[in-house]
Structures are given as structure tokens and as C-alpha cells.
């Protein structure tokens, strides 16, 4: 591995971590790790890769590990020496003690890669729901892991379409373990991968467990008890996401999910939480009035960023350039104006941590679609109007026609 090639790969990931860059290359240049950091916890001493005392095991972690303080205190009491205040370091010590069963202790959104020279293995693990991306490939006898495909291409992996996967992607049924590039795969959610001697093996460490009909029938809790139990779980999840060495803020849409999360978050804060919202020029999509009602919760609401009724040139191009698929969510058009408005509103004081983004993992609420009569007439509407004026009899349009087209998925 040439250092310049690693530097090029890290440059493609700069947008994921603009605060610092860390790299390690072994003396024989057969092993390397790189990390671009967005500093949230352990601001002064949390750079990565992180190594054990002997230097033969190193780790890089992308993401956040919730409840890390309890785990860190327990590991310290058991004699583990911590070098940083970062939440990421608990993953290293858990691995040293428990191997790849460390996943059962990790709670959060994360992707981690471990270089273990004691047994000649490179290991990777991804969070339970796949919130953080993790790609891998075997090329010319070498195995590479990365958060984005662009980094793998910068390392010399050829970019070739996987035509079957591209077709599957367009119809929303691509297998999660495949990417749209030939020979490049993803570590599926709730899985870990072990790379040795140029080959990769993938194993599950967690999966969803649904109750049986008999278990549901035997559940004698009242509705009030179920609601109280859900509130306790949600409150615990929100409280864990408020832990940071930077100011915590949030995005607020005005929907039930973001309002619920922010209401609970404000109960645990001794100052108003800064919340940001996006205003649409099209009143049928605009929820800013609902968001402004959040002031009743004690929130601080800077002026909202404004999104155009139609996306401007370059918005989709920039969005696709940051993605690894051929199909991006329609919500991608919202992100650039919202990010710019947030940057102006908080004047750089809020640094990458928010509670809103985690709400979708807890309460999957589809975005509302305005009724047909509230939307601006489109090409099809104009064509039908012209045919109607010409006396052509039209078939009734189904109420559910196009219901899934253009929907912003949670």
C-alpha cells in the first residue's frame, strides 16, 4: 500500500469527517487503517485509529455508541486502560475481551474495522439496522473495507456496474448484501465480517425477533401499560442521544415523531434546544407553521431554511455524488438548503449531533402526501385537461395511482 493511495481514499471521505484525519500503515505495508473524524465526544484526545497497549490490534469506528459510559466504567473497574474519552474506544476493549461477540454489547449506529495482527485477520462489524454504511471487496488478493464505494475505487478497485443489481435497485428489491458495483458488497445490518488470506466470511450476530400469535395472545397488558412502556423506551433512547461534548440540536418537521422526540429531549435539558426546520415555497408541502408550535415546548427556533418548489440545477447531482446508489430518496432535495440554513442559524456552534435523525429508527412514520387536488398541476394533468376540453372521454384516475411514486421514505 502506497501512502498516497490511502490519502486519496481518505480525501473522498472528507465530507464524513472534516475535523481530523488519522492513518496507520504497518511496517511491511500489508495492513492499513484510515479514519476521517467528526469530533463529537472526546474532542481533544479521540483521534483514530486506536491501538491496544501492545500495538498489534487497532480499530477505527464510524458512528456513535450509546450508553458507552456505563460500559467504560465497568471495563475500567476490570482493569482495562483507556487512552481516550471517546465512545469508540469501548469497542476495542470489548473485542480484546470477547472477540466478535462484542456486538451484543454495542448499542448505537456504527461501523467498525479491526486490524488484528495476532491472528492475521481484518474484522468488520455493522450496527443492527445498518444505519452506518460498510462496503468491502476482495481485489487482486487483497481485502478492503470502506464507508463508501468511492474510497474503494480510490484504492484501485475497478468501477464496473453490476447490471443485475442496478436493475434490482430500480425496482426496490436489491439484496442488501450486494452493491450496484461488480465485486463490491456490503456487510449486512446486524452482521460482522472476517477477512483472512484474501477471503471474506460474513456472519450474523443479531436479527429481529417477532412475537408469535400465542405470545401476543398471552400478553395481558392494558393499553395504558403498553403506552407507558413505549414512552420509557423512547425516553431512554432520546436521553442517551443527548450525551455529547458539543451542543445538541435537532431538525424539526412539525410531525408527531420529531415533536415527540424534542419534547422528551427538552425535559432533560436545562436550556432551550436549538431546532431547525425547512420551509417549502409550495404551501401543500410546507409544515413550518406546525414546527413553530414547538416554541410552546421551550425550543429555540432560528429562521427556517427555504427549499424551492422545484429543485435547482445541481442539487440532485451533488446528492448523487455523495451516494452509492442509482436511486436517491426524493428527500435528498431538502438536505442542501436545510444544511445551509442550519449553518447560518447556529453560526457554527452546533457540530454534527442531533436527536431528530434517530427518530426515524424508533418511530417509522411515512411522510404525508398532499391530496391530488392540493398539488400544482403536472404534465399529466395538463394533458388530461386538453383532452377533456377537446371532448375526449377519459377513464377515471384511480385514487391510489402513483401513491408510492416520489414518496419520501422514512
Coordinates of C-alpha atoms in Angstrom, one line a residue:
X1 CA 0.0 0.0 0.0
X2 CA 1.4 3.3 -1.1
X3 CA 0.6 6.2 1.4
X4 CA -0.5 8.4 -1.5
X5 CA -3.2 6.0 -2.5
X6 CA -4.5 5.8 1.1
X7 CA -4.5 9.6 1.2
X8 CA -6.6 9.8 -2.0
X9 CA -9.1 7.3 -0.5
X10 CA -9.4 9.4 2.7
X11 CA -9.9 12.6 0.7
X12 CA -13.1 11.0 -0.8
X13 CA -14.4 10.6 2.8
X14 CA -13.6 14.2 3.9
X15 CA -17.2 15.2 4.0
X16 CA -17.9 12.4 6.6
X17 CA -15.2 13.7 9.0
X18 CA -13.8 17.2 8.3
X19 CA -12.2 17.7 11.8
X20 CA -9.1 15.4 11.6
X21 CA -7.6 12.6 9.6
X22 CA -5.8 9.5 11.1
X23 CA -3.9 6.8 9.3
X24 CA -1.8 3.8 10.1
X25 CA 0.3 1.6 7.8
X26 CA 2.2 -1.4 9.0
X27 CA 5.9 -1.6 8.5
X28 CA 5.5 -4.2 5.8
X29 CA 2.8 -2.1 4.1
X30 CA 0.4 -5.0 4.1
X31 CA -2.0 -3.6 6.6
X32 CA -3.5 -0.1 6.8
X33 CA -6.3 1.8 8.5
X34 CA -7.6 5.3 7.8
X35 CA -10.2 7.5 9.5
X36 CA -11.8 10.9 8.9
X37 CA -13.3 12.3 12.1
X38 CA -16.3 14.4 13.0
X39 CA -15.5 15.2 16.7
X40 CA -18.5 14.9 19.0
X41 CA -17.2 13.0 22.1
X42 CA -13.6 13.2 23.4
X43 CA -12.8 16.3 21.4
X44 CA -9.2 16.6 22.5
X45 CA -8.0 13.0 22.5
X46 CA -10.4 11.0 20.4
X47 CA -8.4 10.6 17.2
X48 CA -8.3 7.3 15.5
X49 CA -7.0 4.6 14.8
X50 CA -6.9 3.5 18.4
X51 CA -4.4 0.7 19.4
X52 CA -4.1 -1.7 22.3
X53 CA -1.1 -1.5 24.6
X54 CA 1.0 -4.0 22.5
X55 CA 0.1 -2.2 19.2
X56 CA -0.9 -5.4 17.5
X57 CA -4.7 -4.7 17.5
X58 CA -6.1 -1.4 16.1
X59 CA -9.6 -0.2 15.4
X60 CA -11.4 2.6 13.5
X61 CA -15.1 3.3 14.3
X62 CA -17.6 5.4 12.3
X63 CA -20.7 6.4 14.3
X64 CA -21.9 6.7 17.9
X65 CA -22.1 4.1 20.7
X66 CA -24.9 4.9 23.1
X67 CA -24.6 4.0 26.8
X68 CA -20.8 3.9 26.5
X69 CA -20.2 5.5 29.9
X70 CA -21.6 2.5 31.8
X71 CA -19.6 0.1 29.7
X72 CA -16.4 2.1 30.0
X73 CA -16.8 2.4 33.8
X74 CA -17.2 -1.4 34.0
X75 CA -14.2 -2.1 31.8
X76 CA -12.1 0.3 33.8
X77 CA -13.1 -1.4 37.0
X78 CA -12.0 -4.7 35.4
X79 CA -8.5 -3.2 34.6
X80 CA -8.8 -2.0 31.0
X81 CA -6.6 1.0 30.4
X82 CA -8.4 3.7 28.4
X83 CA -6.3 6.2 26.4
X84 CA -9.1 8.5 25.2
X85 CA -12.5 9.9 26.3
X86 CA -14.1 8.8 23.0
X87 CA -17.0 6.4 23.0
X88 CA -15.4 4.5 20.2
X89 CA -12.6 3.0 22.5
X90 CA -15.1 0.7 24.3
X91 CA -15.3 -1.3 21.1
X92 CA -11.6 -2.1 21.1
X93 CA -11.6 -3.3 24.8
X94 CA -14.8 -5.3 24.2
X95 CA -13.1 -7.0 21.3
X96 CA -10.0 -7.8 23.2
X97 CA -12.1 -9.5 25.9
X98 CA -14.9 -11.1 23.9
X99 CA -13.9 -11.3 20.3
X100 CA -16.6 -10.8 17.7
X101 CA -19.3 -11.4 20.4
X102 CA -18.7 -7.7 21.2
X103 CA -21.7 -6.9 19.0
X104 CA -24.2 -7.9 21.7
X105 CA -22.9 -5.1 24.0
X106 CA -22.9 -2.3 21.4
X107 CA -25.9 -0.1 21.1
X108 CA -26.0 2.7 18.5
X109 CA -25.3 3.4 14.9
X110 CA -21.8 2.3 13.9
X111 CA -19.5 0.6 11.5
X112 CA -16.1 -0.6 12.8
X113 CA -13.0 -2.2 11.3
X114 CA -10.4 -4.0 13.4
X115 CA -6.9 -5.0 12.3
X116 CA -5.8 -7.9 14.5
X117 CA -2.2 -8.9 13.6
X118 CA -2.1 -11.6 16.2
X119 CA -4.1 -13.9 14.0
X120 CA -3.7 -12.2 10.7
X121 CA -7.3 -11.1 10.3
X122 CA -9.1 -7.9 9.4
X123 CA -12.6 -7.8 11.0
X124 CA -15.6 -5.5 10.5
X125 CA -18.9 -5.1 12.2
X126 CA -22.0 -3.1 11.4
X127 CA -24.9 -1.9 13.6
X128 CA -28.1 -3.8 13.9
X129 CA -30.2 -1.7 11.4
X130 CA -27.4 -0.7 9.0
X131 CA -27.6 3.0 9.7
X132 CA -23.9 3.4 9.1
X133 CA -22.6 2.1 5.7
X134 CA -19.9 -0.5 5.3
X135 CA -18.6 -1.9 2.0
X136 CA -16.0 -4.4 1.2
X137 CA -14.3 -6.1 -1.7
X138 CA -11.6 -8.6 -2.5
X139 CA -9.3 -7.4 -5.3
X140 CA -6.0 -9.0 -6.5
X141 CA -5.6 -11.0 -3.3
X142 CA -6.3 -8.0 -1.0
X143 CA -9.4 -7.2 1.0
X144 CA -10.6 -3.7 1.5
X145 CA -13.3 -2.2 3.7
X146 CA -14.7 1.4 3.5
X147 CA -17.7 3.5 4.4
X148 CA -18.3 4.5 0.8
X149 CA -17.6 2.9 -2.6
X150 CA -15.6 6.0 -3.7
X151 CA -12.9 5.2 -1.2
X152 CA -12.6 1.6 -2.6
X153 CA -12.3 3.0 -6.1
X154 CA -9.5 5.4 -5.0
X155 CA -7.7 2.4 -3.6
X156 CA -7.5 0.9 -7.1
X157 CA -10.7 -1.3 -7.2
X158 CA -12.2 -1.1 -10.7
X159 CA -15.6 0.5 -11.1
X160 CA -17.8 -1.9 -13.0
X161 CA -21.6 -2.0 -13.0
X162 CA -23.3 -5.0 -11.5
X163 CA -26.1 -4.8 -14.1
X164 CA -28.4 -7.2 -12.2
X165 CA -28.1 -5.2 -9.0
X166 CA -28.7 -2.0 -10.9
X167 CA -31.9 -3.4 -12.3
X168 CA -32.9 -4.7 -8.8
X169 CA -32.2 -1.3 -7.3
X170 CA -34.5 0.4 -9.8
X171 CA -37.3 -1.9 -8.7
X172 CA -36.5 -1.6 -4.9
X173 CA -35.6 -5.3 -4.3
X174 CA -31.8 -5.4 -4.5
X175 CA -30.3 -7.8 -1.9
X176 CA -28.8 -5.9 0.9
X177 CA -25.5 -7.7 0.7
X178 CA -24.9 -6.5 -2.9
X179 CA -23.9 -3.1 -4.1
X180 CA -24.5 -1.8 -7.6
X181 CA -20.8 -2.3 -8.4
X182 CA -19.5 -5.7 -9.5
X183 CA -17.4 -7.4 -6.9
X184 CA -18.2 -4.8 -4.2
X185 CA -20.5 -5.9 -1.3
X186 CA -22.0 -4.6 1.9
X187 CA -21.7 -6.0 5.3
X188 CA -25.4 -6.5 6.0
X189 CA -27.0 -4.9 9.1
X190 CA -26.5 -7.0 12.2
X191 CA -23.5 -8.9 10.7
X192 CA -19.8 -9.0 11.1
X193 CA -17.1 -10.0 8.5
X194 CA -13.8 -11.8 8.9
X195 CA -11.1 -11.4 6.2
X196 CA -8.2 -13.8 6.2
X197 CA -5.9 -14.9 3.4
X198 CA -7.7 -12.8 0.8
X199 CA -11.2 -14.2 1.5
X200 CA -14.2 -12.8 3.4
X201 CA -16.7 -14.7 5.6
X202 CA -19.8 -12.9 6.8
X203 CA -21.8 -14.0 9.9
X204 CA -24.9 -12.6 11.7
X205 CA -24.8 -11.6 15.3
X206 CA -28.3 -10.2 15.6
X207 CA -31.7 -10.4 14.0
X208 CA -35.3 -9.2 14.5
X209 CA -37.4 -11.4 16.7
X210 CA -41.2 -11.1 16.2
X211 CA -43.6 -12.5 18.8
X212 CA -45.7 -15.4 17.9
X213 CA -49.5 -15.3 17.9
X214 CA -49.5 -17.3 21.1
X215 CA -47.2 -14.8 22.8
X216 CA -49.3 -11.9 21.6
X217 CA -52.5 -13.6 22.9
X218 CA -50.8 -14.2 26.3
X219 CA -49.9 -10.5 26.7
X220 CA -52.3 -9.2 29.3
X221 CA -51.0 -5.7 29.5
X222 CA -53.5 -2.8 29.2
X223 CA -53.2 -0.2 26.5
X224 CA -52.1 2.3 29.2
X225 CA -49.3 -0.1 30.2
X226 CA -48.1 -0.6 26.6
X227 CA -48.1 3.2 26.0
X228 CA -46.2 3.8 29.3
X229 CA -43.6 1.1 28.4
X230 CA -43.1 2.6 24.9
X231 CA -42.6 6.0 26.4
X232 CA -40.0 4.7 28.8
X233 CA -38.1 3.1 25.9
X234 CA -38.3 6.2 23.7
X235 CA -37.3 8.5 26.6
X236 CA -34.2 6.3 27.3
X237 CA -33.2 6.4 23.7
X238 CA -33.6 10.2 23.5
X239 CA -31.7 10.7 26.7
X240 CA -28.7 8.6 25.5
X241 CA -28.5 10.7 22.3
X242 CA -28.2 13.9 24.3
X243 CA -24.7 13.0 25.6
X244 CA -22.0 14.9 23.7
X245 CA -19.1 17.3 24.1
X246 CA -20.7 19.7 21.7
X247 CA -24.1 21.4 21.6
X248 CA -27.0 19.1 20.7
X249 CA -29.6 20.4 18.3
X250 CA -32.3 18.9 16.1
X251 CA -34.2 19.1 12.9
X252 CA -38.0 19.7 13.4
X253 CA -40.5 18.9 10.7
X254 CA -43.7 19.5 12.7
X255 CA -44.7 15.8 12.6
X256 CA -45.6 13.6 15.5
X257 CA -42.2 11.9 15.5
X258 CA -39.9 14.9 15.7
X259 CA -42.2 16.8 18.1
X260 CA -42.3 13.7 20.4
X261 CA -38.5 13.3 20.4
X262 CA -37.9 17.0 21.0
X263 CA -40.5 17.2 23.8
X264 CA -38.8 14.4 25.6
X265 CA -35.3 15.9 24.9
X266 CA -36.3 19.2 26.4
X267 CA -37.3 17.6 29.7
X268 CA -33.6 16.5 30.1
X269 CA -32.1 19.9 29.2
X270 CA -31.6 23.0 31.3
X271 CA -31.5 25.3 28.3
X272 CA -33.7 25.6 25.1
X273 CA -32.8 23.1 22.4
X274 CA -32.0 24.8 19.1
X275 CA -34.2 23.3 16.4
X276 CA -34.1 23.8 12.7
X277 CA -36.8 23.4 10.1
X278 CA -37.3 23.6 6.4
X279 CA -39.8 25.8 4.7
X280 CA -41.2 24.9 1.3
X281 CA -42.4 27.5 -1.2
X282 CA -45.3 25.1 -2.0
X283 CA -47.9 25.5 0.8
X284 CA -49.1 21.9 0.2
X285 CA -45.7 20.6 1.5
X286 CA -44.8 23.3 4.0
X287 CA -45.0 22.4 7.7
X288 CA -43.2 25.3 9.1
X289 CA -46.4 26.5 11.0
X290 CA -46.6 23.2 12.8
X291 CA -42.9 23.4 13.6
X292 CA -43.3 26.9 15.0
X293 CA -45.7 25.5 17.6
X294 CA -42.6 23.9 19.1
X295 CA -41.9 27.2 20.9
X296 CA -44.5 26.0 23.4
X297 CA -42.0 23.3 24.4
X298 CA -39.4 25.9 25.1
X299 CA -37.4 25.3 21.9
X300 CA -35.3 27.9 20.2
X301 CA -36.2 28.1 16.5
X302 CA -33.9 30.1 14.2
X303 CA -35.4 31.2 10.9
X304 CA -36.1 28.2 8.7
X305 CA -34.2 27.4 5.6
X306 CA -36.3 27.6 2.4
X307 CA -36.4 25.0 -0.3
X308 CA -37.6 25.9 -3.8
X309 CA -40.8 24.4 -5.2
X310 CA -38.6 22.7 -7.9
X311 CA -35.1 21.5 -7.2
X312 CA -32.4 23.8 -8.6
X313 CA -29.8 22.6 -11.0
X314 CA -27.0 20.7 -9.3
X315 CA -29.0 19.6 -6.2
X316 CA -29.6 16.1 -7.4
X317 CA -26.1 15.9 -9.0
X318 CA -24.5 16.8 -5.7
X319 CA -26.7 14.4 -3.8
X320 CA -25.9 11.5 -6.1
X321 CA -22.2 12.3 -5.9
X322 CA -22.4 11.6 -2.1
X323 CA -24.4 8.4 -2.5
X324 CA -23.6 4.9 -3.6
X325 CA -26.9 4.0 -5.4
X326 CA -28.6 5.0 -8.7
X327 CA -31.8 5.9 -6.9
X328 CA -31.8 8.5 -4.2
X329 CA -34.7 9.4 -2.0
X330 CA -36.7 12.5 -3.1
X331 CA -35.9 14.0 0.3
X332 CA -32.4 14.5 -1.0
X333 CA -33.6 17.8 -2.5
X334 CA -34.3 19.1 1.1
X335 CA -30.9 18.4 2.5
X336 CA -28.7 21.2 0.9
X337 CA -31.0 24.2 1.8
X338 CA -31.6 22.7 5.3
X339 CA -27.9 22.3 5.9
X340 CA -27.1 25.8 4.7
X341 CA -29.9 27.3 6.8
X342 CA -28.8 25.4 9.9
X343 CA -25.2 26.6 9.4
X344 CA -26.3 30.2 9.2
X345 CA -28.7 29.8 12.2
X346 CA -26.3 28.3 14.7
X347 CA -23.2 30.1 13.4
X348 CA -21.1 27.1 13.6
X349 CA -21.8 26.3 17.3
X350 CA -23.7 23.1 16.7
X351 CA -21.3 20.4 15.5
X352 CA -22.8 17.3 14.0
X353 CA -25.0 16.0 16.8
X354 CA -28.8 16.0 16.7
X355 CA -31.6 13.9 18.1
X356 CA -34.0 14.2 15.2
X357 CA -32.2 11.9 12.8
X358 CA -32.6 9.0 15.2
X359 CA -36.4 9.4 15.5
X360 CA -37.0 7.6 12.2
X361 CA -35.3 4.5 13.6
X362 CA -37.7 4.5 16.6
X363 CA -41.0 5.6 15.0
X364 CA -41.3 4.8 11.3
X365 CA -43.8 7.3 10.2
X366 CA -44.2 7.7 6.4
X367 CA -44.2 11.3 5.1
X368 CA -47.6 12.7 4.4
X369 CA -48.5 13.0 0.7
X370 CA -50.7 16.0 -0.2
X371 CA -54.1 15.2 -1.7
X372 CA -54.1 15.3 -5.5
X373 CA -56.2 18.5 -5.6
X374 CA -53.7 20.4 -3.5
X375 CA -50.7 19.8 -5.8
X376 CA -49.8 22.0 -8.6
X377 CA -51.0 20.7 -12.0
X378 CA -48.4 18.5 -13.6
X379 CA -47.9 17.4 -17.3
X380 CA -50.4 14.6 -17.0
X381 CA -53.0 17.0 -15.5
X382 CA -52.5 19.5 -18.4
X383 CA -52.7 16.7 -21.0
X384 CA -56.0 15.4 -19.5
X385 CA -57.4 19.0 -19.3
X386 CA -56.6 19.5 -23.0
X387 CA -58.2 16.2 -24.0
X388 CA -61.2 17.0 -21.8
X389 CA -61.6 20.3 -23.5
X390 CA -61.5 18.6 -26.8
X391 CA -64.4 16.4 -25.8
X392 CA -62.4 13.2 -25.3
X393 CA -63.8 10.9 -22.6
X394 CA -61.2 9.9 -20.0
X395 CA -61.1 6.9 -17.8
X396 CA -61.3 7.7 -14.1
X397 CA -58.0 8.1 -12.4
X398 CA -57.5 5.5 -9.6
X399 CA -57.3 7.1 -6.1
X400 CA -54.1 5.1 -5.4
X401 CA -52.4 5.8 -8.7
X402 CA -48.9 6.8 -8.2
X403 CA -49.3 6.6 -4.4
X404 CA -45.8 5.3 -4.0
X405 CA -44.2 7.4 -6.7
X406 CA -41.9 10.1 -5.2
X407 CA -42.7 9.3 -1.6
X408 CA -40.1 10.2 0.9
X409 CA -39.4 7.0 2.8
X410 CA -38.7 7.2 6.5

